[in-house]
Short mmCIF file of N, CA and C and ligand atoms in Angstrom, two decimals:
data_model
loop_
_atom_site.label_atom_id
_atom_site.label_comp_id
_atom_site.label_asym_id
_atom_site.label_seq_id
_atom_site.Cartn_x
_atom_site.Cartn_y
_atom_site.Cartn_z
N MET A 1 -2.95 15.20 -0.01
CA MET A 1 -1.91 16.30 -0.53
C MET A 1 -0.33 15.12 -0.32
N GLU A 2 -0.10 15.14 -1.72
CA GLU A 2 1.28 14.36 -2.04
C GLU A 2 2.61 16.22 -2.01
N THR A 3 3.46 15.38 -1.59
CA THR A 3 4.58 16.33 -1.60
C THR A 3 5.31 15.71 -2.19
N GLN A 4 5.92 16.94 -3.51
CA GLN A 4 6.40 16.49 -4.82
C GLN A 4 7.66 16.79 -4.56
N GLU A 5 8.61 16.01 -5.26
CA GLU A 5 9.85 16.39 -5.29
C GLU A 5 10.61 16.17 -6.33
N PHE A 6 11.93 17.25 -7.17
CA PHE A 6 11.97 17.66 -7.98
C PHE A 6 13.51 17.05 -7.91
N HIS A 7 13.96 16.52 -8.74
CA HIS A 7 15.29 16.13 -9.26
C HIS A 7 16.11 16.85 -9.87
N CYS A 8 16.79 17.05 -10.43
CA CYS A 8 17.62 17.74 -11.45
C CYS A 8 18.18 15.99 -12.64
N ILE A 9 18.23 16.10 -13.26
CA ILE A 9 17.85 15.35 -14.73
C ILE A 9 19.36 14.97 -14.69
N ASN A 10 20.35 16.53 -14.48
CA ASN A 10 21.48 16.42 -14.65
C ASN A 10 22.48 15.24 -13.60
N CYS A 11 22.14 15.87 -12.23
CA CYS A 11 23.21 15.00 -11.32
C CYS A 11 22.32 14.60 -10.27
N ASP A 12 20.73 14.34 -10.28
CA ASP A 12 19.45 13.79 -9.62
C ASP A 12 19.65 14.23 -8.45
N GLU A 13 20.50 15.38 -7.82
CA GLU A 13 19.82 16.09 -6.91
C GLU A 13 19.00 16.77 -6.73
N MET A 14 18.17 16.54 -5.22
CA MET A 14 17.00 17.24 -4.85
C MET A 14 17.49 18.51 -5.25
N LEU A 15 15.97 19.13 -5.78
CA LEU A 15 16.14 20.83 -5.58
C LEU A 15 14.71 21.10 -5.28
N THR A 16 14.68 22.65 -4.66
CA THR A 16 13.45 22.93 -3.94
C THR A 16 12.20 23.40 -5.44
N PHE A 17 11.27 23.72 -5.02
CA PHE A 17 10.34 24.07 -6.36
C PHE A 17 11.14 25.29 -7.13
N GLU A 18 11.83 25.90 -6.10
CA GLU A 18 11.95 28.01 -6.70
C GLU A 18 13.03 27.32 -7.72
N GLU A 19 14.33 26.24 -7.09
CA GLU A 19 15.61 25.71 -8.04
C GLU A 19 14.83 25.78 -9.29
N VAL A 20 14.25 24.62 -9.56
CA VAL A 20 13.19 24.10 -10.59
C VAL A 20 13.25 25.60 -11.24
N SER A 21 12.31 26.04 -10.70
CA SER A 21 11.43 27.35 -11.69
C SER A 21 12.77 28.31 -11.99
N SER A 22 13.69 28.64 -11.28
CA SER A 22 14.70 29.41 -11.77
C SER A 22 15.46 28.50 -12.68
N GLN A 23 15.76 27.29 -13.18
CA GLN A 23 15.72 26.54 -14.23
C GLN A 23 17.21 26.28 -14.24
N THR A 24 18.31 26.72 -13.19
CA THR A 24 19.24 26.65 -13.14
C THR A 24 19.74 25.25 -12.15
N CYS A 25 20.18 24.84 -12.34
CA CYS A 25 20.36 23.31 -11.02
C CYS A 25 21.86 24.14 -10.26
N PRO A 26 21.43 24.63 -8.70
CA PRO A 26 22.61 24.97 -8.00
C PRO A 26 23.69 23.93 -8.28
N HIS A 27 24.02 22.36 -7.77
CA HIS A 27 24.55 22.08 -8.04
C HIS A 27 25.64 21.79 -9.41
N CYS A 28 24.99 21.74 -10.46
CA CYS A 28 25.84 21.25 -12.00
C CYS A 28 25.75 22.44 -12.70
N GLY A 29 24.81 23.32 -11.98
CA GLY A 29 24.51 24.45 -12.86
C GLY A 29 24.04 23.59 -14.83
N GLU A 30 23.53 23.20 -14.87
CA GLU A 30 22.65 22.81 -15.76
C GLU A 30 21.30 22.77 -15.37
N HIS A 31 20.37 22.87 -16.34
CA HIS A 31 19.19 23.40 -16.55
C HIS A 31 18.59 21.30 -16.00
N PRO A 32 18.15 21.76 -15.26
CA PRO A 32 17.44 20.99 -14.33
C PRO A 32 16.58 20.23 -14.87
N THR A 33 15.40 20.26 -16.00
CA THR A 33 14.62 19.59 -16.28
C THR A 33 14.06 19.92 -18.16
N MET A 34 15.55 20.37 -18.41
CA MET A 34 15.40 20.16 -19.79
C MET A 34 14.76 19.13 -20.57
N ARG A 35 15.77 17.91 -20.58
CA ARG A 35 15.35 16.52 -21.22
C ARG A 35 14.19 16.17 -20.25
N THR A 36 13.66 15.58 -22.63
CA THR A 36 12.89 14.69 -21.26
C THR A 36 13.29 12.73 -21.16
N PHE A 37 13.02 12.46 -20.32
CA PHE A 37 12.83 11.21 -20.02
C PHE A 37 11.65 9.85 -20.64
N TYR A 38 12.23 8.90 -21.25
CA TYR A 38 11.09 7.85 -22.16
C TYR A 38 10.88 6.67 -20.11
N CYS A 39 10.52 6.28 -20.57
CA CYS A 39 9.87 5.39 -19.55
C CYS A 39 11.13 4.23 -19.73
N GLN A 40 11.95 3.71 -18.84
CA GLN A 40 12.59 2.30 -19.31
C GLN A 40 11.64 0.44 -19.62
N GLY A 41 11.10 1.48 -18.80
CA GLY A 41 10.04 0.16 -18.44
C GLY A 41 9.78 -0.51 -20.55
N ASN A 42 10.02 -2.27 -20.11
CA ASN A 42 9.96 -2.95 -21.63
C ASN A 42 8.74 -3.04 -22.53
N GLY A 43 9.41 -1.46 -23.36
CA GLY A 43 7.54 -1.54 -24.26
C GLY A 43 7.21 -0.52 -24.46
N CYS A 44 7.52 0.25 -23.31
CA CYS A 44 6.92 1.31 -22.95
C CYS A 44 7.38 2.74 -23.58
N HIS A 45 6.69 3.50 -23.67
CA HIS A 45 7.09 4.69 -23.84
C HIS A 45 6.72 5.76 -23.03
N SER A 46 5.89 5.88 -22.30
CA SER A 46 5.19 7.14 -21.94
C SER A 46 6.55 8.37 -21.40
N LYS A 47 6.12 9.57 -21.25
CA LYS A 47 7.10 10.25 -20.78
C LYS A 47 6.68 10.99 -19.60
N ASP A 48 5.59 10.37 -18.88
CA ASP A 48 5.14 10.63 -17.78
C ASP A 48 5.46 9.64 -16.34
N THR A 49 7.23 9.85 -16.37
CA THR A 49 8.02 9.66 -15.74
C THR A 49 8.77 10.01 -14.53
N GLN A 50 9.28 9.32 -13.58
CA GLN A 50 10.01 9.48 -12.07
C GLN A 50 10.89 8.71 -12.34
N PRO A 51 12.41 9.49 -11.86
CA PRO A 51 13.13 9.37 -11.48
C PRO A 51 13.22 8.05 -10.04
N ARG A 52 13.74 6.94 -10.02
CA ARG A 52 13.35 5.67 -9.70
C ARG A 52 14.81 5.04 -8.92
N HIS A 53 14.74 4.82 -7.83
CA HIS A 53 16.12 4.66 -6.88
C HIS A 53 15.56 3.05 -6.22
N ASP A 54 16.55 2.42 -6.61
CA ASP A 54 16.37 0.83 -5.32
C ASP A 54 16.53 1.13 -3.94
N ALA A 55 16.82 -0.39 -3.46
CA ALA A 55 16.47 -0.40 -1.89
C ALA A 55 17.52 0.44 -1.36
N TYR A 56 19.07 0.62 -2.18
CA TYR A 56 19.89 1.74 -1.52
C TYR A 56 19.81 3.14 -1.76
N GLY A 57 18.95 3.64 -2.76
CA GLY A 57 19.14 4.31 -2.74
C GLY A 57 19.56 5.46 -4.49
N LEU A 58 20.00 3.60 -4.84
CA LEU A 58 20.73 4.50 -6.02
C LEU A 58 19.54 4.83 -7.42
N PHE A 59 20.05 5.42 -8.28
CA PHE A 59 19.60 6.01 -9.03
C PHE A 59 19.42 4.91 -10.00
N THR A 60 18.09 4.68 -10.47
CA THR A 60 18.01 3.50 -11.31
C THR A 60 17.40 3.71 -12.76
N GLY A 61 17.44 4.67 -12.98
CA GLY A 61 16.61 5.46 -14.34
C GLY A 61 15.02 5.71 -14.07
N HIS A 62 14.59 5.77 -15.17
CA HIS A 62 13.18 6.63 -15.52
C HIS A 62 12.16 5.65 -15.60
N TYR A 63 10.47 5.93 -14.41
CA TYR A 63 10.13 4.60 -14.81
C TYR A 63 8.72 5.23 -14.71
N CYS A 64 7.47 5.48 -15.29
CA CYS A 64 6.11 5.46 -15.65
C CYS A 64 5.63 4.87 -14.11
N ASP A 65 4.52 5.64 -13.62
CA ASP A 65 4.16 4.96 -12.15
C ASP A 65 3.75 3.24 -12.29
N ASP A 66 3.27 3.11 -13.73
CA ASP A 66 2.63 1.46 -13.71
C ASP A 66 4.08 0.76 -14.21
N CYS A 67 4.51 0.63 -14.94
CA CYS A 67 6.34 0.28 -14.77
C CYS A 67 6.71 0.07 -13.42
N TYR A 68 6.98 1.23 -13.27
CA TYR A 68 7.52 1.53 -11.41
C TYR A 68 6.37 -0.13 -10.09
N GLU A 69 5.21 0.25 -10.55
CA GLU A 69 4.91 -1.28 -10.01
C GLU A 69 5.01 -2.10 -10.75
N ASN A 70 5.04 -2.28 -12.18
CA ASN A 70 4.90 -3.78 -12.71
C ASN A 70 5.97 -4.07 -13.25
N ASN A 71 7.16 -3.17 -13.48
CA ASN A 71 7.89 -3.89 -14.38
C ASN A 71 8.93 -3.07 -14.23
N TYR A 72 9.30 -2.97 -12.88
CA TYR A 72 10.43 -2.41 -12.08
C TYR A 72 11.15 -3.42 -11.69
N PRO A 73 12.92 -3.64 -12.27
CA PRO A 73 13.89 -4.77 -11.90
C PRO A 73 13.84 -4.74 -10.37
N TYR A 74 14.41 -3.42 -10.06
CA TYR A 74 14.77 -2.64 -8.28
C TYR A 74 14.20 -3.05 -7.51
N ARG A 75 12.73 -3.15 -7.94
CA ARG A 75 12.31 -3.40 -6.45
C ARG A 75 12.69 -4.26 -5.35
N LYS A 76 12.74 -3.48 -3.90
CA LYS A 76 13.27 -3.95 -2.43
C LYS A 76 12.71 -5.39 -2.86
N ASP A 77 11.42 -6.00 -3.27
CA ASP A 77 11.29 -7.29 -2.25
C ASP A 77 11.21 -7.92 -3.78
N ARG A 78 12.26 -7.79 -5.34
CA ARG A 78 13.28 -8.49 -6.11
C ARG A 78 14.02 -8.18 -6.30
N TYR A 79 14.95 -7.35 -5.07
CA TYR A 79 15.98 -7.40 -5.27
C TYR A 79 17.19 -8.09 -5.36
N ASP A 80 17.99 -8.39 -6.21
CA ASP A 80 19.50 -9.45 -5.82
C ASP A 80 20.63 -8.47 -5.17
N TYR A 81 19.85 -9.02 -3.64
CA TYR A 81 21.24 -7.82 -2.44
C TYR A 81 22.65 -9.02 -2.88
N ALA A 82 22.57 -9.39 -3.09
CA ALA A 82 23.78 -10.16 -2.63
C ALA A 82 24.45 -9.22 -4.28
N ALA A 83 23.92 -9.17 -5.44
CA ALA A 83 24.09 -8.99 -6.36
C ALA A 83 24.62 -7.30 -6.34
N ALA A 84 24.12 -6.59 -5.68
CA ALA A 84 24.01 -5.58 -5.47
C ALA A 84 25.23 -4.80 -4.65
N GLY A 85 25.40 -5.62 -4.05
CA GLY A 85 26.58 -6.04 -2.58
C GLY A 85 27.97 -5.51 -3.25
N GLU A 86 28.32 -6.36 -4.78
CA GLU A 86 29.34 -5.72 -5.18
C GLU A 86 29.56 -4.62 -5.66
N ARG A 87 28.49 -3.81 -6.57
CA ARG A 87 28.83 -3.32 -6.67
C ARG A 87 29.20 -1.80 -5.78
N MET A 88 28.62 -2.07 -4.56
CA MET A 88 28.13 -1.06 -3.27
C MET A 88 30.19 -0.01 -3.52
N ASP A 89 29.70 0.73 -3.08
CA ASP A 89 30.97 1.85 -2.63
C ASP A 89 31.09 2.57 -1.53
N ASP A 90 32.24 1.99 -1.12
CA ASP A 90 32.39 2.95 0.12
C ASP A 90 32.28 4.42 0.17
N ASP A 91 32.66 4.98 -0.21
CA ASP A 91 32.51 6.26 -0.42
C ASP A 91 31.64 7.26 -0.94
N TYR A 92 30.65 6.31 -1.06
CA TYR A 92 29.28 7.19 -1.89
C TYR A 92 28.65 7.50 -0.20
ZN1 LIG B 1 22.12 19.09 -11.62
ZN1 LIG B 2 6.24 2.54 -18.18
#
């Protein structure tokens, strides 16, 4: 059994299943699932994507499972921590 997580496509806040079902995000007031996100992997046009986050939990875009495994530039093991530190925001 996998626990499925839902994120608002507008503000990326995590939503409960009930909130997704109600079709209104309580965080931004927009429809949480209306837009379709195509995979951002190179040459990939899959619509079966998930919002992905880097090692710091920052949203990096939507990638399908395959690209997340093989074609994802922000994974922990390949991440440029020095560059990432430059854009970290203290008040986040
Ligand atoms: Zn939202
Ligand atoms: Zn892909």
